[in-house]
GROMACS .gro file of C-alpha atoms in nm:
model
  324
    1UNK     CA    1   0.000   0.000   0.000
    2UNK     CA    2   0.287   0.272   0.062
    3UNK     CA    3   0.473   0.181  -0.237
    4UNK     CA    4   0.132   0.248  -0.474
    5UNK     CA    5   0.083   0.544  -0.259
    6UNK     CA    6   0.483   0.612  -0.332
    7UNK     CA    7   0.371   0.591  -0.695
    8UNK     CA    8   0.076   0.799  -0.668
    9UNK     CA    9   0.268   1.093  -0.528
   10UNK     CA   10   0.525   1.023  -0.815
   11UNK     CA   11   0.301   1.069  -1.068
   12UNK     CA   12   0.177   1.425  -0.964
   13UNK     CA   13   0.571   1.549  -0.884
   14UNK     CA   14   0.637   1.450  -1.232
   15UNK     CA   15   0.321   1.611  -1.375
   16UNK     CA   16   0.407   1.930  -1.175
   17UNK     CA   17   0.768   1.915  -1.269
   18UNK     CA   18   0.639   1.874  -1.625
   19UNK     CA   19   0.394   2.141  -1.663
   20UNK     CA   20   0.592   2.426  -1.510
   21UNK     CA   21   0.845   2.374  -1.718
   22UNK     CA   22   0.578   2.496  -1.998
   23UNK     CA   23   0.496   2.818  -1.790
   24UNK     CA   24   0.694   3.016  -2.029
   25UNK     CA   25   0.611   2.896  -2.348
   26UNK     CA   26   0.254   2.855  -2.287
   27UNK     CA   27   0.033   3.053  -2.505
   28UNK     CA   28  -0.241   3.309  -2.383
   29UNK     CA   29  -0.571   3.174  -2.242
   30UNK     CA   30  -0.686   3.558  -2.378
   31UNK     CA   31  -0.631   3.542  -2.681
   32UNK     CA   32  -0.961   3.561  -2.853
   33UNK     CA   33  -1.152   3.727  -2.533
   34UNK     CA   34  -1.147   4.095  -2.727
   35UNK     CA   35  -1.115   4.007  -3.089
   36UNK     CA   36  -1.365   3.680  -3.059
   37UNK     CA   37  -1.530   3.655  -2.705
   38UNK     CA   38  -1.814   3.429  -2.828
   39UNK     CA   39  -1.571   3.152  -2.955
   40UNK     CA   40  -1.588   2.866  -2.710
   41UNK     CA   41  -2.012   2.932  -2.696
   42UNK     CA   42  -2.017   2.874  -3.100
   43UNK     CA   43  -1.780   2.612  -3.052
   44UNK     CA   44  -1.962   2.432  -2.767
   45UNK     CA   45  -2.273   2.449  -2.953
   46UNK     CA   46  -2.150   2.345  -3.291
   47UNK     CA   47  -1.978   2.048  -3.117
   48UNK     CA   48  -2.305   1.935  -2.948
   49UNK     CA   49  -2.512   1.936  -3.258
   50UNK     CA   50  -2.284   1.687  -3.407
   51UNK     CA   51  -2.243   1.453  -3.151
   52UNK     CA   52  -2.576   1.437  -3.058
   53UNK     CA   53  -2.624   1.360  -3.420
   54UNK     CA   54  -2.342   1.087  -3.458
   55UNK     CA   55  -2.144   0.976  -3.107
   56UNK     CA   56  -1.829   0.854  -3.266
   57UNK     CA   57  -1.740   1.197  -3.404
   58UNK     CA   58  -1.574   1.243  -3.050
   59UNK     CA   59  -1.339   1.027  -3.044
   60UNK     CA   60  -1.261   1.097  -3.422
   61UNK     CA   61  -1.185   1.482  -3.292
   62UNK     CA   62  -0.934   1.364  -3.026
   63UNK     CA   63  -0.763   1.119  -3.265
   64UNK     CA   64  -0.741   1.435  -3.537
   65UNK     CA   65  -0.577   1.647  -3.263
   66UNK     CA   66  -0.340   1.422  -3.225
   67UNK     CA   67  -0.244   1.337  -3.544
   68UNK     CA   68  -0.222   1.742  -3.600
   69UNK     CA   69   0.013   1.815  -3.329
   70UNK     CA   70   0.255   1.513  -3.381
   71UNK     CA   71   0.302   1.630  -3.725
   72UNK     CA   72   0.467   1.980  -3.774
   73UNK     CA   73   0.334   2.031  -3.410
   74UNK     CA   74  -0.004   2.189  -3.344
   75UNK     CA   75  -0.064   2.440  -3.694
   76UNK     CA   76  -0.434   2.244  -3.852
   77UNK     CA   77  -0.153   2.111  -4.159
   78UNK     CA   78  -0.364   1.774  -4.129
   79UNK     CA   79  -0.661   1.965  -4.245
   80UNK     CA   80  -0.510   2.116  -4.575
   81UNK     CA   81  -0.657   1.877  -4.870
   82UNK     CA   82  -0.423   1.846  -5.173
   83UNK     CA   83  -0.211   1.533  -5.386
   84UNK     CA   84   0.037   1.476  -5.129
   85UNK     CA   85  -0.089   1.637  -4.834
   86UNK     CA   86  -0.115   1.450  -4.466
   87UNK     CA   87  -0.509   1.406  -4.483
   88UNK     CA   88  -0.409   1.224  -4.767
   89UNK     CA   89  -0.130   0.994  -4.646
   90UNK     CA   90  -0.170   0.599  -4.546
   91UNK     CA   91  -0.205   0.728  -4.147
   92UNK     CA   92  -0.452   0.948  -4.240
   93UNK     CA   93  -0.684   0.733  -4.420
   94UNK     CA   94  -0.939   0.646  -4.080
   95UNK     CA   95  -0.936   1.011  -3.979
   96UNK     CA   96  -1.266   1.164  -3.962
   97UNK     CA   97  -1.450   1.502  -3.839
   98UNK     CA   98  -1.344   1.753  -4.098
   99UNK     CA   99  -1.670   1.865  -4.177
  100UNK     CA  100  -1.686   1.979  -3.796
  101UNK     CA  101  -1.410   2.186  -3.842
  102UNK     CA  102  -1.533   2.335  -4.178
  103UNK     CA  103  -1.863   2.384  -4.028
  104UNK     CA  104  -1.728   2.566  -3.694
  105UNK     CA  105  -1.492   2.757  -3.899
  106UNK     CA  106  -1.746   2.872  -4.137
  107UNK     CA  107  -1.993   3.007  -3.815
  108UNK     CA  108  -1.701   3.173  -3.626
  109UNK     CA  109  -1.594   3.377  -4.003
  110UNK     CA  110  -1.987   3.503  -3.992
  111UNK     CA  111  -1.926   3.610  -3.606
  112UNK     CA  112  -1.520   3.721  -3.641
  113UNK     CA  113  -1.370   3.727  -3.992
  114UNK     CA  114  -1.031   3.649  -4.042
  115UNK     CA  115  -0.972   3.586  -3.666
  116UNK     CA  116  -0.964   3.259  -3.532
  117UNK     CA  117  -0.709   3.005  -3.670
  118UNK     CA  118  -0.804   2.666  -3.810
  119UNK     CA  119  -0.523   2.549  -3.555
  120UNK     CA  120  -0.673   2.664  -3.262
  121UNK     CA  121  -1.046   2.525  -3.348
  122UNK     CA  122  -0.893   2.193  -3.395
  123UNK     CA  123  -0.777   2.183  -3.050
  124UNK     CA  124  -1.058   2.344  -2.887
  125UNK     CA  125  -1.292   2.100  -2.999
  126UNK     CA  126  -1.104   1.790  -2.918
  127UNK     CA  127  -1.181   1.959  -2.564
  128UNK     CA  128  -1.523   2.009  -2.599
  129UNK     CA  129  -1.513   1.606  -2.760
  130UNK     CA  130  -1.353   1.514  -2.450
  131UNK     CA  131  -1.617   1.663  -2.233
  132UNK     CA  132  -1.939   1.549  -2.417
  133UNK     CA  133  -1.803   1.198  -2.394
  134UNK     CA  134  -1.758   1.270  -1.994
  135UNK     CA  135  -1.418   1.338  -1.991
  136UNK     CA  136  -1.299   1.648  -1.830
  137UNK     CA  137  -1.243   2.012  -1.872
  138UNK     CA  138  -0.957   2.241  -1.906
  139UNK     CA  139  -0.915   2.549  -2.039
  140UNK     CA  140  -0.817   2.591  -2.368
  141UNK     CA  141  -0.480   2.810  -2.419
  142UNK     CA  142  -0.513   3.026  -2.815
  143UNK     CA  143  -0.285   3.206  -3.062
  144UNK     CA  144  -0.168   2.872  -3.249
  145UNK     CA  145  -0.124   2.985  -3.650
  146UNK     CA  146  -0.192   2.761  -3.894
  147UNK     CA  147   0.068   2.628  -4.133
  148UNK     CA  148   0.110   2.662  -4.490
  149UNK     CA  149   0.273   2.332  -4.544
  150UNK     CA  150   0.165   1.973  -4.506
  151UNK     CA  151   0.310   1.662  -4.637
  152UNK     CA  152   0.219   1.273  -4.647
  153UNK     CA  153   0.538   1.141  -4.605
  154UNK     CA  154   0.607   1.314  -4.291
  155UNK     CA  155   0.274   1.142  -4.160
  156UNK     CA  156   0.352   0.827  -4.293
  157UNK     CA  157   0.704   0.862  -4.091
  158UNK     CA  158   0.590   1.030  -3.752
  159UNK     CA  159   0.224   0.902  -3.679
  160UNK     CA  160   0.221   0.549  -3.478
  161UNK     CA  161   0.024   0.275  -3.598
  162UNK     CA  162  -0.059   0.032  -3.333
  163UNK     CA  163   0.213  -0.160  -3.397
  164UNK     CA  164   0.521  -0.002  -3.240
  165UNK     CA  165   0.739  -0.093  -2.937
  166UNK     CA  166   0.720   0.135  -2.636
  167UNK     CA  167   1.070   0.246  -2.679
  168UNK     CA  168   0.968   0.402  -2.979
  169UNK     CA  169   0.679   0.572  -2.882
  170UNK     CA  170   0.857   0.730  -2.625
  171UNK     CA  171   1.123   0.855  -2.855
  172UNK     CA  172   0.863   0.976  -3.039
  173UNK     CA  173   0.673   1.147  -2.753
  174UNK     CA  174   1.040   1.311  -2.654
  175UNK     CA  175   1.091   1.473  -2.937
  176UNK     CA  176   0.760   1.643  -2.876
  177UNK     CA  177   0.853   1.745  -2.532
  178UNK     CA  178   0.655   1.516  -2.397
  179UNK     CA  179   0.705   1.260  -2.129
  180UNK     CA  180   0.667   0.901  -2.008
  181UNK     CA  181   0.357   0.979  -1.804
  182UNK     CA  182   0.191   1.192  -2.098
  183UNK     CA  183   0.206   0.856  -2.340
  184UNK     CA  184   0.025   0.667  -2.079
  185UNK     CA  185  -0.210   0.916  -1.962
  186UNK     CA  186  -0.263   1.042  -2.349
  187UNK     CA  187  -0.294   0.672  -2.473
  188UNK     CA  188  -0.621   0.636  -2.243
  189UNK     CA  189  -0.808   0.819  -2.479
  190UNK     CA  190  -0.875   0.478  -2.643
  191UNK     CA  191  -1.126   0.390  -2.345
  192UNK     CA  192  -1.355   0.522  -2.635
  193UNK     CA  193  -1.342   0.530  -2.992
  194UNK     CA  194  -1.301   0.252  -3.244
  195UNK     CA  195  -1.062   0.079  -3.518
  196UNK     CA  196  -1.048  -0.152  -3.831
  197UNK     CA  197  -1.002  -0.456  -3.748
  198UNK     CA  198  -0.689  -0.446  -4.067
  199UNK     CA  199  -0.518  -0.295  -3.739
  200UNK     CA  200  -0.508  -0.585  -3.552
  201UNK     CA  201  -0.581  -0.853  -3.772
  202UNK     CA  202  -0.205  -0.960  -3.756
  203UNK     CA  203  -0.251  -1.012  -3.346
  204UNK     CA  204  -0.517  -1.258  -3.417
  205UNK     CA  205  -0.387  -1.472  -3.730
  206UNK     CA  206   0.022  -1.493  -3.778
  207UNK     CA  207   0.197  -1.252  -3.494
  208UNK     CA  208   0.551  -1.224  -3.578
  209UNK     CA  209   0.546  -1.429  -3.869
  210UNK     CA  210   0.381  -1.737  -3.674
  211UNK     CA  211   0.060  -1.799  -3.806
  212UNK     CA  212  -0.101  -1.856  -3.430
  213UNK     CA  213  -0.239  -1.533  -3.257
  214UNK     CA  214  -0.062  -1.278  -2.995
  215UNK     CA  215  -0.030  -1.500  -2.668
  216UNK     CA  216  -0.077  -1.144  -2.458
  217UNK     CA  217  -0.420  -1.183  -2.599
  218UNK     CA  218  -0.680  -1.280  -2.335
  219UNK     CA  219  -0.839  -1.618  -2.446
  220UNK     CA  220  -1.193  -1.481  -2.419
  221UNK     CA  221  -1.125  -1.149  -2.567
  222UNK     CA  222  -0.921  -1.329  -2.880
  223UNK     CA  223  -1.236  -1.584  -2.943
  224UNK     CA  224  -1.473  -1.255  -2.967
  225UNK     CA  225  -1.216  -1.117  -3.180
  226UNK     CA  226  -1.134  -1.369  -3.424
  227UNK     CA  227  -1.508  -1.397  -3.485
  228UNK     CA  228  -1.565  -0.989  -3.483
  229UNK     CA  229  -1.252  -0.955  -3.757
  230UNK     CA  230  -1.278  -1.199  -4.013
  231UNK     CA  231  -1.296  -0.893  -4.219
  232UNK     CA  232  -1.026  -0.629  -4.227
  233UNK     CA  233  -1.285  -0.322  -4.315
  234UNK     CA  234  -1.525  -0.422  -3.978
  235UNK     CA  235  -1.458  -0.212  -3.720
  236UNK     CA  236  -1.431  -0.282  -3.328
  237UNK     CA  237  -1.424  -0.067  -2.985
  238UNK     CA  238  -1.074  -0.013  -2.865
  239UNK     CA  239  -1.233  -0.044  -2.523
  240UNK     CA  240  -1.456  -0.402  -2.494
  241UNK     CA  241  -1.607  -0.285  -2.181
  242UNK     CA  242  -1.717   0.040  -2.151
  243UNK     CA  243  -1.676   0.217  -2.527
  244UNK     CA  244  -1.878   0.476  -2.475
  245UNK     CA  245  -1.766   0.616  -2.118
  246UNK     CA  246  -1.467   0.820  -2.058
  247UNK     CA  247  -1.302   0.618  -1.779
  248UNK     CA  248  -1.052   0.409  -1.615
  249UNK     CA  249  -1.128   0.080  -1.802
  250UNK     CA  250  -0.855   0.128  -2.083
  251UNK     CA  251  -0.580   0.078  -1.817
  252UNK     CA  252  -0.774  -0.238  -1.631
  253UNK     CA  253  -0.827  -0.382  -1.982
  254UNK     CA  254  -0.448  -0.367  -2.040
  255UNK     CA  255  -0.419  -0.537  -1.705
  256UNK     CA  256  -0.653  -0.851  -1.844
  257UNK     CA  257  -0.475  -0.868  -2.163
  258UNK     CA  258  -0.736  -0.703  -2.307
  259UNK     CA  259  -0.525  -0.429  -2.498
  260UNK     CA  260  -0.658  -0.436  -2.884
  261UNK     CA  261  -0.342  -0.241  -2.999
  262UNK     CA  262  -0.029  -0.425  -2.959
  263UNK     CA  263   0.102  -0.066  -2.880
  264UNK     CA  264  -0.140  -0.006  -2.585
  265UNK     CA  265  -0.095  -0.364  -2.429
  266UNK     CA  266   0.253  -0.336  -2.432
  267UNK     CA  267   0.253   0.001  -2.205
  268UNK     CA  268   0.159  -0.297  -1.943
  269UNK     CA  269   0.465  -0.524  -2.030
  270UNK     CA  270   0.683  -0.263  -2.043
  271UNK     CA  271   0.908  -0.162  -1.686
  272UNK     CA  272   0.894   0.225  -1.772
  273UNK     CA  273   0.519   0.233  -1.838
  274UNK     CA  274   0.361  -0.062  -1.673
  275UNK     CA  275   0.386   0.150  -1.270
  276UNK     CA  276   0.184   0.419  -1.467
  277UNK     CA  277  -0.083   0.152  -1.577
  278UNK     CA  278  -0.138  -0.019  -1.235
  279UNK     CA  279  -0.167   0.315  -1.030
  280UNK     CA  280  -0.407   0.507  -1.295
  281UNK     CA  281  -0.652   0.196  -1.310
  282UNK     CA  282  -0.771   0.244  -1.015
  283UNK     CA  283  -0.792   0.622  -0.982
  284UNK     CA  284  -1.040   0.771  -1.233
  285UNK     CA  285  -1.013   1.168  -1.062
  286UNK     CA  286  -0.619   1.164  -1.103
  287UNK     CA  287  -0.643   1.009  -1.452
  288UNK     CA  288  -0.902   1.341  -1.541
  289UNK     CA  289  -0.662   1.580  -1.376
  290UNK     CA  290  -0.350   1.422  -1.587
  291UNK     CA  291  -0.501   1.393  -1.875
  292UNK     CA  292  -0.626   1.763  -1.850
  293UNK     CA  293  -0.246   1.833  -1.782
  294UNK     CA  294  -0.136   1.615  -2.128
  295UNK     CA  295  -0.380   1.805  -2.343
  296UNK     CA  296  -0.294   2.127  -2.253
  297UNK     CA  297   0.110   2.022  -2.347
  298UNK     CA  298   0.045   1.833  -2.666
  299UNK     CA  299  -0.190   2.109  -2.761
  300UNK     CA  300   0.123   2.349  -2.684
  301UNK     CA  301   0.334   2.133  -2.951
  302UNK     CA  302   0.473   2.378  -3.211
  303UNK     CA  303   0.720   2.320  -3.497
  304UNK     CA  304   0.685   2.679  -3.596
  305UNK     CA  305   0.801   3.037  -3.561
  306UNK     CA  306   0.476   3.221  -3.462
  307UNK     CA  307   0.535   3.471  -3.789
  308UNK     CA  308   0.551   3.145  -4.027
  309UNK     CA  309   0.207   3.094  -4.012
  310UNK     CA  310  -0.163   3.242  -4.115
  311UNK     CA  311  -0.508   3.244  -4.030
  312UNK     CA  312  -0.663   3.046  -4.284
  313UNK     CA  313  -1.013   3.169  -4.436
  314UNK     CA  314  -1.108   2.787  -4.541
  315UNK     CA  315  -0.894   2.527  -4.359
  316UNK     CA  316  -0.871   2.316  -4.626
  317UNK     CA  317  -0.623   2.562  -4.837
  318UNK     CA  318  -0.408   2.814  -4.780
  319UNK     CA  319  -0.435   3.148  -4.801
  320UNK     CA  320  -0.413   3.351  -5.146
  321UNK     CA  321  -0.358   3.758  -5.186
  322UNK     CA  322  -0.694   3.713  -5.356
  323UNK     CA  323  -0.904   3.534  -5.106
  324UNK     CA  324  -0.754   3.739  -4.802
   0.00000   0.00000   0.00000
């Protein structure tokens, strides 16, 4: 009991350690609250229309925040739509929620033209995606630009797949400025949402060349699978339990064997991770507070020079003299 209290008490020194370190780099919670003071209402609103209308858009606007930030770092280039760009790339190809975007972006140019970047509606409604799922709240920090560059091959290269070893997520996470604890706390955002089963069809049917299944694999959990994936374009919950709640039942999943990505049942097998695992499974108000914490950093991830980028009037293209 002292030693998981030990752990507990770990876990917030490193999140405090971690966060102030982004005190001075942070970007405005102001931002907007002159030039756009009705932007988080529109966006609320917008955001609940949708999901009322179709539930698994939530989880689809977390996953495209990701996928934003951990490409050129937090500047809406996974939204620009051309021959070579990232929406277009082999990672890309399960995103969805762009319409959300394009339909918040085209309310807030009737209410503030020119003023709020695609960038910064990306991330505030992975937020508000978070919270109508029951997730929690945090305020959103503003002034990201958006980028005039995006390319497939750097999404092909930087996004992970489900497939990778922890040692390389962390690498990956590093080079983001982010931490250890942020990949565990961040990869519970799969207690909800959905894959193909193409994902994980390899876990089930010749792992590592093999031709039996993953032996991680619960026995229970790989019989439902094997029958739910005979298909590679069906789709299945990344959380068996509770798919539609924002909880704790991601990390107690991963203690069953009950991980469907190789990459989030390995955070249990692996030394540097698996502490993280066992202490947030059982403590669903720290897991909120953290994962509040992890948002507001990866949301803070930028591969930019604040005068590189724009304000884009449609977030599918960049800016022209003529359209500005």
């Amino acid at each position: 009991m002292k030693s998981f209290v030990f752990l507990t008490a770990a876990l917030f020194l490193v999140a405090a350690v971690s966060a102030s370190a982004y005190d001075e780099d942070d970007l405005p919670y102001d931002y907007y609250s002159k030039s756009c003071p009705k932007l988080e209402c529109i966006v609320h609103k917008k955001m609940e229309e949708w999901i009322k209308k179709d539930y698994s858009l939530a989880p689809a606007l977390m996953r495209l925040h990701f996928h934003d930030c951990f490409v050129r770092g937090c500047d809406a280039s996974i939204l620009l739509d051309y021959e070579g760009s990232e929406k277009n790339a082999n990672a890309s190809k399960t995103l969805r929620g762009f319409e959300v975007i394009e339909d918040i972006k085209r309310e807030l140019e009737k209410e503030c033209p020119k003023t709020v970047s695609c960038a910064d509606i990306v991330t505030v409604a992975a937020r508000d995606a978070t919270l109508a799922v029951g997730g929690p709240y945090w305020m959103v920090p503003y002034g990201r630009k958006d980028g005039t560059v995006s390319n497939a091959k750097e999404a092909d290269q930087l996004v992970p797949m489900g497939h990778e070893v922890v040692t390389d997520l962390l690498e990956l996470f590093q080079s983001k400025g982010l931490n250890v604890l942020d990949l565990v706390v961040l990869s519970g955002a799969h207690t909800i949402g959905r894959t193909t089963c193409e994902s994980l069809q390899y876990r089930l049917y010749n792992y590592n060349g093999t031709k039996k299944s993953d032996t991680r694999l619960d026995h229970l959990y790989l019989n439902y699978l094997e029958r739910k994936c005979r298909w590679a374009s069906e789709y299945v919950d990344l959380d068996a339990v509770t798919p539609k709640k924002f909880d704790v039942q991601y990390y107690k999943n991963l203690q069953k064997g009950m991980g469907l990505l190789l990459t989030d049942q390995l955070l249990y097998k692996d030394s540097r991770t698996a502490p993280i695992v066992t202490a947030l499974a059982t403590q669903p108000d720290e897991f909120g507070s953290l994962f509040s914490a992890s948002m507001v950093k990866m949301g803070n991830i930028q591969d930019y020079l604040s005068t590189d980028g724009e304000v884009r009037l449609n977030c599918a293209r960049v800016n022209t003299p003529t359209n500005y």
